[in-house]
PDB file of C-alpha atoms in Angstrom:
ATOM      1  CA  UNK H   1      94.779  81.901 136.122  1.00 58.00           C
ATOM      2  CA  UNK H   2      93.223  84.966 136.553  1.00 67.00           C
ATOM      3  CA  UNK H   3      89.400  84.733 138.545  1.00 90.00           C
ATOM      4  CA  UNK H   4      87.382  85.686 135.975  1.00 95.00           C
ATOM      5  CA  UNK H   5      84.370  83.757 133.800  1.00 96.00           C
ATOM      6  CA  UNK H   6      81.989  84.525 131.264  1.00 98.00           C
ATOM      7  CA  UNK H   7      78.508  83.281 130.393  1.00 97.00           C
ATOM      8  CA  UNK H   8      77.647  81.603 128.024  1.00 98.00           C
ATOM      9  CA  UNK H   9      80.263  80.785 126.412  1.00 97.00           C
ATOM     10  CA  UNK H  10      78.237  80.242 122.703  1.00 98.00           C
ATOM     11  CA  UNK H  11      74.774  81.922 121.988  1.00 98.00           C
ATOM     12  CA  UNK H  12      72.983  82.091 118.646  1.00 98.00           C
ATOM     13  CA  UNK H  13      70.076  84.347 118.458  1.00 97.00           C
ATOM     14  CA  UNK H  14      67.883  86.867 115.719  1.00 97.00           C
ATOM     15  CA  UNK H  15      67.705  89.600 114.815  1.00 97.00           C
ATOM     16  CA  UNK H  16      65.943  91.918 117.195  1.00 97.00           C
ATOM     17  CA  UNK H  17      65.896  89.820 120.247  1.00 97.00           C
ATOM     18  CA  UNK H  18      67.544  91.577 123.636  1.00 96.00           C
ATOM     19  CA  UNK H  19      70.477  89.303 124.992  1.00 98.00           C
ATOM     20  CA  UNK H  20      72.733  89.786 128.030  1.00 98.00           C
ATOM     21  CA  UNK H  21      76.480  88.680 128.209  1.00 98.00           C
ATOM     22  CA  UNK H  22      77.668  88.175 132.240  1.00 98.00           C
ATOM     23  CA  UNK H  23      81.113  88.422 133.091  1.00 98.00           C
ATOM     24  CA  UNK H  24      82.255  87.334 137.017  1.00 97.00           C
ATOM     25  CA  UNK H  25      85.102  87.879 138.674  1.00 96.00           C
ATOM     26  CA  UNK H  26      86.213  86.612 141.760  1.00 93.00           C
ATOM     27  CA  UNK H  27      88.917  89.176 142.801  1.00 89.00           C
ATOM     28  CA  UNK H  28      86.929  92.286 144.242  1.00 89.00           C
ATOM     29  CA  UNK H  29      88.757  94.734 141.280  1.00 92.00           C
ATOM     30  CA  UNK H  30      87.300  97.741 140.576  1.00 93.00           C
ATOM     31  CA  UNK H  31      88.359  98.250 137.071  1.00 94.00           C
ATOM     32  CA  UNK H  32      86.454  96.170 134.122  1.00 96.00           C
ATOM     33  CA  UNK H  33      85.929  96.041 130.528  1.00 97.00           C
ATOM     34  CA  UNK H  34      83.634  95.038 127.844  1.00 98.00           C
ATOM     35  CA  UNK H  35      85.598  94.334 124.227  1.00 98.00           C
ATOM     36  CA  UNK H  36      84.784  92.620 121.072  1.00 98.00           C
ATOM     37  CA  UNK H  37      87.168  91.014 118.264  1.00 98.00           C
ATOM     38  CA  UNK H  38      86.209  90.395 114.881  1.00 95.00           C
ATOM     39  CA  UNK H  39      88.590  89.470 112.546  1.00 89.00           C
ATOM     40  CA  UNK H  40      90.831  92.114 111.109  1.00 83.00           C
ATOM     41  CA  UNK H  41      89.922  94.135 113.748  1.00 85.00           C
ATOM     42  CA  UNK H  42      91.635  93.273 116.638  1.00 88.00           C
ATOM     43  CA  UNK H  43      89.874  93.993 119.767  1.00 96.00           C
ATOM     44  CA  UNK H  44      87.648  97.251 120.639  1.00 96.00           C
ATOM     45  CA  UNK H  45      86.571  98.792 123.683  1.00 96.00           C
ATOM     46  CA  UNK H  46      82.985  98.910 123.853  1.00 97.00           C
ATOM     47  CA  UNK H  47      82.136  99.534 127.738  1.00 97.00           C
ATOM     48  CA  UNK H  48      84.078 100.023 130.616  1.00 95.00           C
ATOM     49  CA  UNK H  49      82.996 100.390 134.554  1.00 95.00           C
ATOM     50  CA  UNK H  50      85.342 102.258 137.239  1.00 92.00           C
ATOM     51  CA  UNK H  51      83.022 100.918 140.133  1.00 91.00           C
ATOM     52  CA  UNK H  52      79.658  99.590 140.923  1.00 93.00           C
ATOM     53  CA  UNK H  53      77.269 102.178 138.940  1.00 89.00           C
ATOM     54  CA  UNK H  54      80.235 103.548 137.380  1.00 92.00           C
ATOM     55  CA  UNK H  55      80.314 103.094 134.039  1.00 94.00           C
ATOM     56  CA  UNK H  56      81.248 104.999 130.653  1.00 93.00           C
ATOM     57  CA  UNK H  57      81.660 104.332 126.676  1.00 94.00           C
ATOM     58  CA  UNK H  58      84.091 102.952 124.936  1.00 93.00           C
ATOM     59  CA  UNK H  59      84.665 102.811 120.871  1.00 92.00           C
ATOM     60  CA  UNK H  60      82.586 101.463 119.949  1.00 95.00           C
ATOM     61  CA  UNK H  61      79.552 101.555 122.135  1.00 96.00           C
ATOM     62  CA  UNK H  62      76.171 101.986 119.987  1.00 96.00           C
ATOM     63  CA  UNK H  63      73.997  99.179 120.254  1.00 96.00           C
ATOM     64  CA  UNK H  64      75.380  97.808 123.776  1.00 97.00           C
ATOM     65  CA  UNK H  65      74.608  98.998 127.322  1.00 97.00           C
ATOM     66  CA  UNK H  66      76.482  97.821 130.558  1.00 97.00           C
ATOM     67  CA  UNK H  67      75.139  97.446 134.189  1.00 97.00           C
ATOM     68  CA  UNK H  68      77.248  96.879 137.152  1.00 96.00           C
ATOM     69  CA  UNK H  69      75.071  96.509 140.440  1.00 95.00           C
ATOM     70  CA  UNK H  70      77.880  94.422 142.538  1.00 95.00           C
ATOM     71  CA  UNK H  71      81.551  94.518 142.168  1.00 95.00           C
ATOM     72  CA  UNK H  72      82.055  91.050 140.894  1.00 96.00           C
ATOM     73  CA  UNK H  73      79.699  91.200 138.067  1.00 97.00           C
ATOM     74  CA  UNK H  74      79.681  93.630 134.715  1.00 98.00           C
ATOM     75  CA  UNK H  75      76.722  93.048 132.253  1.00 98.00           C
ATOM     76  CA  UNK H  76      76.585  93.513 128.608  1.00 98.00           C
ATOM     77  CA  UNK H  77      73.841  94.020 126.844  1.00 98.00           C
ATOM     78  CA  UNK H  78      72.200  94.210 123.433  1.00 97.00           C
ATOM     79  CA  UNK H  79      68.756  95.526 123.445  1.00 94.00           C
ATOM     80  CA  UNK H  80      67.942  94.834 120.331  1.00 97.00           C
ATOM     81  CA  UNK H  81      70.567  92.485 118.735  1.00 97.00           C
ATOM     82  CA  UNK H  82      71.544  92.686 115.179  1.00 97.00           C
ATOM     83  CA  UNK H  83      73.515  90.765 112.426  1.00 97.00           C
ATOM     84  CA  UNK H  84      77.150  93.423 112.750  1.00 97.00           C
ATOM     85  CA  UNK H  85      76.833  92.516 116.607  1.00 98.00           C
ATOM     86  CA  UNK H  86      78.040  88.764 115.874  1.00 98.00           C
ATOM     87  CA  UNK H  87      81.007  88.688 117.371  1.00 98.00           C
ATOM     88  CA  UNK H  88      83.378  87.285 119.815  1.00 98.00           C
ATOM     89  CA  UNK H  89      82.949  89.334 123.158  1.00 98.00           C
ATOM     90  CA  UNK H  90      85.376  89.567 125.790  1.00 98.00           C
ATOM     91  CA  UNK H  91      85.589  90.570 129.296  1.00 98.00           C
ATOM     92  CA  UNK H  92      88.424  91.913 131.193  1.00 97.00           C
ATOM     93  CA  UNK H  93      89.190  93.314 134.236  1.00 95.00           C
ATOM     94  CA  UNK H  94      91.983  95.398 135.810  1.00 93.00           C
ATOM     95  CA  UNK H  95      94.649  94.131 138.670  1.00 88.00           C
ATOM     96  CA  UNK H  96      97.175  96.969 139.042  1.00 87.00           C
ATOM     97  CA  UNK H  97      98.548  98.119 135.324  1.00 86.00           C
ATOM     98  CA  UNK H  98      97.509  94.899 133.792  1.00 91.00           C
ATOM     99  CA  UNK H  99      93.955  93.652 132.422  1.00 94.00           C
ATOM    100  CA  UNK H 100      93.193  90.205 132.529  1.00 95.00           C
ATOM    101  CA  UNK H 101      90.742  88.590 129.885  1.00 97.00           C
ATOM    102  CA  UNK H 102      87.995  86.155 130.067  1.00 97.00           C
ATOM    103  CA  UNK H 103      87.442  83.040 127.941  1.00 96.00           C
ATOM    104  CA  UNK H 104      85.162  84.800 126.101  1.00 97.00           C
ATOM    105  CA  UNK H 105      81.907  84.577 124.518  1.00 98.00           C
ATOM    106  CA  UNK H 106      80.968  83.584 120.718  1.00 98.00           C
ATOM    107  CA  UNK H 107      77.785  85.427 119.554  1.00 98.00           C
ATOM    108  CA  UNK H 108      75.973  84.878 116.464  1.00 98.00           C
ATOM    109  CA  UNK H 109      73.081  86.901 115.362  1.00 98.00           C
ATOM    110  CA  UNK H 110      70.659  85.568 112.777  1.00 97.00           C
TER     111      UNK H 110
ATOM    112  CA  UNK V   1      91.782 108.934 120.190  1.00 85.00           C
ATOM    113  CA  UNK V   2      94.779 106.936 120.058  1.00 91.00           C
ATOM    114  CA  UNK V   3      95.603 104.540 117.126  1.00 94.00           C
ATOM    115  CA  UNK V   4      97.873 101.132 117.320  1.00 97.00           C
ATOM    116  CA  UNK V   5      99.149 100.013 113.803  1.00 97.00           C
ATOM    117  CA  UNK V   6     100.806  96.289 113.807  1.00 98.00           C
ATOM    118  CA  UNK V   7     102.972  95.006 111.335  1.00 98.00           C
ATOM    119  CA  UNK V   8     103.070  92.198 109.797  1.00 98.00           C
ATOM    120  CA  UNK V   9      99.617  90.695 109.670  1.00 97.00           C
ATOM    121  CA  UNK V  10     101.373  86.872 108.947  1.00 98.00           C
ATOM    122  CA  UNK V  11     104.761  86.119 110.308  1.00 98.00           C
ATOM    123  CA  UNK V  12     106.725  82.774 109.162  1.00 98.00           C
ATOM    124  CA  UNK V  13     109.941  81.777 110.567  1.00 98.00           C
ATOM    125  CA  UNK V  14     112.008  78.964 111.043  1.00 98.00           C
ATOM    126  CA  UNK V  15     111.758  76.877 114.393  1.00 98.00           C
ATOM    127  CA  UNK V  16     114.740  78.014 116.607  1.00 98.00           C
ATOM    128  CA  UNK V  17     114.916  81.609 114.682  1.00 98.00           C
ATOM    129  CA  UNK V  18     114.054  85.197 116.051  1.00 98.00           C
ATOM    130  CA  UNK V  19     110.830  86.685 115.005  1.00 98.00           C
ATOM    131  CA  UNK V  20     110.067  90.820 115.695  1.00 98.00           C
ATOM    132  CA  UNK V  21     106.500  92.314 115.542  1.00 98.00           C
ATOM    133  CA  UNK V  22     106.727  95.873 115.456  1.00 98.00           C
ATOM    134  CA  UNK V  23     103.704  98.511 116.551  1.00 98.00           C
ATOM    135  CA  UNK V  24     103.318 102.298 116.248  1.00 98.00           C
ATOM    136  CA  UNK V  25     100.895 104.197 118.644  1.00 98.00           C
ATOM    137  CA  UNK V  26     100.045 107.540 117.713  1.00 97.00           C
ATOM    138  CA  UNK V  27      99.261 109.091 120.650  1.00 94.00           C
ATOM    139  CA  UNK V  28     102.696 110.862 122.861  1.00 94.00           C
ATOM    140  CA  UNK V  29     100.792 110.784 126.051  1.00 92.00           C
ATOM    141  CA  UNK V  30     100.181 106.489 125.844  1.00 94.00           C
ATOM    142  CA  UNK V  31     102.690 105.004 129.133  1.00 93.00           C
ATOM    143  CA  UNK V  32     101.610 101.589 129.079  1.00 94.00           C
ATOM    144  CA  UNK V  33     102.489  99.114 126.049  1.00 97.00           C
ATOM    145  CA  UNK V  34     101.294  95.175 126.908  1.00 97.00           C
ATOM    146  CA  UNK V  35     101.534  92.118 124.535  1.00 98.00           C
ATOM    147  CA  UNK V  36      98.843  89.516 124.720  1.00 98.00           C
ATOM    148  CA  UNK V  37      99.231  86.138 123.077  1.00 98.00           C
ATOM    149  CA  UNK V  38      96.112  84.191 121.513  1.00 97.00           C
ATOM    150  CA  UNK V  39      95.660  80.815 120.933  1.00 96.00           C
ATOM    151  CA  UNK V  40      92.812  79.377 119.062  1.00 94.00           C
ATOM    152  CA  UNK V  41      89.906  79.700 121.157  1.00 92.00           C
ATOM    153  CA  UNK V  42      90.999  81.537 124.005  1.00 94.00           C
ATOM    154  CA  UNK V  43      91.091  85.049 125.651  1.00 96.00           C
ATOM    155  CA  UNK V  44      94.211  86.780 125.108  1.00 97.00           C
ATOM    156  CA  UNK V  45      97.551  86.804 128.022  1.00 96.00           C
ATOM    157  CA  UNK V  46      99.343  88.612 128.779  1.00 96.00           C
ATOM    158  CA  UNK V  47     103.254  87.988 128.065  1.00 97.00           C
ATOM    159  CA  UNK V  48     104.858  91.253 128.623  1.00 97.00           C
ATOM    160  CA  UNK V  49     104.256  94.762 129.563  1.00 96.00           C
ATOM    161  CA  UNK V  50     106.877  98.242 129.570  1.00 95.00           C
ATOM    162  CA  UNK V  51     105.978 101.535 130.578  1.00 93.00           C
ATOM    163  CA  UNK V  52     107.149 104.751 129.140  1.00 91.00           C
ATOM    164  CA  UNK V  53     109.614 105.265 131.732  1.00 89.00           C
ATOM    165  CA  UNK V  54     111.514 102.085 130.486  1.00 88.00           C
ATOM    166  CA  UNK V  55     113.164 101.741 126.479  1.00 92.00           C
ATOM    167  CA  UNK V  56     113.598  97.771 127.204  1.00 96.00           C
ATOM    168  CA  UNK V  57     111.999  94.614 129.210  1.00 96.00           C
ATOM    169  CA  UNK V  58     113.119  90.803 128.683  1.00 97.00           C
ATOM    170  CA  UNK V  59     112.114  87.472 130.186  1.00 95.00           C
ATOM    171  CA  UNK V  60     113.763  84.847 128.996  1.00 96.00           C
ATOM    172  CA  UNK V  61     112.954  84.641 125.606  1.00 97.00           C
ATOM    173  CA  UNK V  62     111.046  87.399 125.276  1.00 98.00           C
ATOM    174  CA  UNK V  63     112.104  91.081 124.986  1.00 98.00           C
ATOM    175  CA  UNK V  64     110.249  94.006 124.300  1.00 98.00           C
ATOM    176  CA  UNK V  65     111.778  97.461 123.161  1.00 97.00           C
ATOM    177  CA  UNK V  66     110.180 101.267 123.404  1.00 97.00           C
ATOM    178  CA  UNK V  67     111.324 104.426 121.093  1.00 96.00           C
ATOM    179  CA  UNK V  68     109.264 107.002 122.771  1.00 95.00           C
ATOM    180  CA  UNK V  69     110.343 109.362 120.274  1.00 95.00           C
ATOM    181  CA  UNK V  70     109.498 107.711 117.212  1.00 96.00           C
ATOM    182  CA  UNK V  71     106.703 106.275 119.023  1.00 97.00           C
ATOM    183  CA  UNK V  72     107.095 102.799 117.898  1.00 96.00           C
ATOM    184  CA  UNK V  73     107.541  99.450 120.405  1.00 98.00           C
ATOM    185  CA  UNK V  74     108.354  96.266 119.059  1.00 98.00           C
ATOM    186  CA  UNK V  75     108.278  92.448 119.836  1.00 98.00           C
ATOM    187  CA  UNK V  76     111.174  90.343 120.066  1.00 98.00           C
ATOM    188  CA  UNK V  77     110.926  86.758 120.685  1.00 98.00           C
ATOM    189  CA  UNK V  78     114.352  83.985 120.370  1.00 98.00           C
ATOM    190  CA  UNK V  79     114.858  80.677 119.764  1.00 98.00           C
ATOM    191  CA  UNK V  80     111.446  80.117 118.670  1.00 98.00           C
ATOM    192  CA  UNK V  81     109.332  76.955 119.533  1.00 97.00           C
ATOM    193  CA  UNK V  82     106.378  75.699 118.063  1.00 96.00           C
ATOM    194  CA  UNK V  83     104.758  76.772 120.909  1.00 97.00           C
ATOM    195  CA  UNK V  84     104.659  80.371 120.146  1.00 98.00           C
ATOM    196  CA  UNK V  85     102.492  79.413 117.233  1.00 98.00           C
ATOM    197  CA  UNK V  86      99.530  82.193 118.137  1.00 98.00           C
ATOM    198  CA  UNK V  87      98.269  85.297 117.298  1.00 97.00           C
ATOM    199  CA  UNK V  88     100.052  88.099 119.025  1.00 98.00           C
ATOM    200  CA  UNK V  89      98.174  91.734 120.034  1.00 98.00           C
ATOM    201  CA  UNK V  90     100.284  94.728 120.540  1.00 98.00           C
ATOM    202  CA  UNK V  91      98.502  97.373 122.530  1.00 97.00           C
ATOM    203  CA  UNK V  92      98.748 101.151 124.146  1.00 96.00           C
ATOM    204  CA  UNK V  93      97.004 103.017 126.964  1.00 94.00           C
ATOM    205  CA  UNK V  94      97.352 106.297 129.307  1.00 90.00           C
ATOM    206  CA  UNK V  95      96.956 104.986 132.680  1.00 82.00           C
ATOM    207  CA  UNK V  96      96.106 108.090 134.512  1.00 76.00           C
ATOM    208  CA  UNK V  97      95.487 108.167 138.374  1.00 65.00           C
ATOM    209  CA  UNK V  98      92.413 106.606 139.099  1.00 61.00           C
ATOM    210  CA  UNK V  99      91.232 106.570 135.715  1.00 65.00           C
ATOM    211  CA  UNK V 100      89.255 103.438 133.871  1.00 67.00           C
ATOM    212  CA  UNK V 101      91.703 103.549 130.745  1.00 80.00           C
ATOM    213  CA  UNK V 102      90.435 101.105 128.645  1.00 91.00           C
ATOM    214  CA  UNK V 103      93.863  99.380 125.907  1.00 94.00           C
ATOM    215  CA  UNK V 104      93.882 100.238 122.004  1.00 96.00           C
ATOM    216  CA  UNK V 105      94.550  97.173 120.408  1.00 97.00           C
ATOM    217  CA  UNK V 106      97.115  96.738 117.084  1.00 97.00           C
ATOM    218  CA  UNK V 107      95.265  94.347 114.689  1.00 97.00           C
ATOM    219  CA  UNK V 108      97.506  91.515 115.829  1.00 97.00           C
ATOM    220  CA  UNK V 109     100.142  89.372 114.082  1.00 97.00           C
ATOM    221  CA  UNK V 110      99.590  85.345 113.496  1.00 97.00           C
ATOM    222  CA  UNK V 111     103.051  83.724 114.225  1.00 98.00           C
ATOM    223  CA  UNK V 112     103.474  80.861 112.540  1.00 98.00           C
ATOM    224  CA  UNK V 113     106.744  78.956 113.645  1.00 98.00           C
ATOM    225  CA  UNK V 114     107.872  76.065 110.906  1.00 96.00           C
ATOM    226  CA  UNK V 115     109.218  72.874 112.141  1.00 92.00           C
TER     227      UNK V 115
END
């Protein structure tokens, strides 16, 4: 399997509250990705990072910001979460041509 | 932007028959077409890849096919097991030198495979 985790794995919160997804990887790539799936949807770019401080939007990116201050972590966050931000959130990242996806992480937004 | 359409949404077929999932992409300068699986619960894997310089890629039982021109790529999968009961994600990208490229996903398909 692919070296790469996400915390937490489930996280209920309301409306208006900041939360922070983590994604790890263990594999020193520089390429990763921030997605989300919702259901007839498939899944949506939302942030993506080139390097450490290199990041830039994806689709869907309003509402979310990303920080990547070593190589093995990419942060997601939502300042100020809100109901159309529950989700299922996924992290990838990039080993040659093909990206490699996280576990994921089940948000729900009160 | 580009834009990955996936048909069908529901596929049923008999154990031990073929099933084909078939995706358009819309935009000519994509060169990279994966195919993640999904089971309940789980991130999506990959099960094959082609790239624009290729019109067809097997392993084993798996085969996928490219039409650049008609820019369509498709999903072929034989002898079906109840195994391959998922949901399967077609998907399209321009990998460009040293760019991020993030995939366009299809909607995906949910393979259901009768005993």
């Amino acid at each position: 399997d692919a070296g790469i985790t996400q915390s937490p794995r489930h996280k209920v919160t309301e409306t208006g509250t900041p939360v922070t997804l983590r994604c790890h990887q263990t594999e020193n790539h520089r390429y990763m990705y921030w997605y989300r799936q919702d259901p007839g949807h498939g899944l949506r770019l939302i942030h993506y990072s080139y390097g450490v401080k290199d990041t830039d939007k994806g689709e869907v990116s309003d509402g979310y910001s990303v920080s990547r201050s070593k190589t093995e972590d990419f942060l997601l966050t939502l300042e100020s979460a809100t109901s159309s931000q529950t989700s299922v959130y996924f992290c990838a990242m990039r080993r040659k041509d093909t990206q490699y996806f996280g576990p994921g992480t089940r948000l729900t937004v009160l | 932007g580009e834009n990955v359409e996936q048909h069908p949404s529901t596929l049923s077929v008999q154990e031990g028959d073929s099933a084909v999932i078939k995706c358009t992409y819309s935009d000519s300068a994509s060169n990279y077409f994966p195919w993640y699986k999904q089971e309940l619960g789980k991130g999506p894997q990959l099960i094959i890849d082609i790239r624009s310089n290729v019109g067809e890629k097997k392993d084993q039982r798996i085969a996928v096919t490219l039409n650049k021109t008609a820019k369509h790529f498709s999903l072929h999968i034989t002898e079906t097991q109840p195994e391959d009961s998922a949901v399967y994600f077609c998907a399209a990208t321009m990998y460009s030198g040293g760019g991020a490229d993030g995939l366009t996903f299809g909607k995906g398909t949910h393979l259901i495979i009768q005993p």
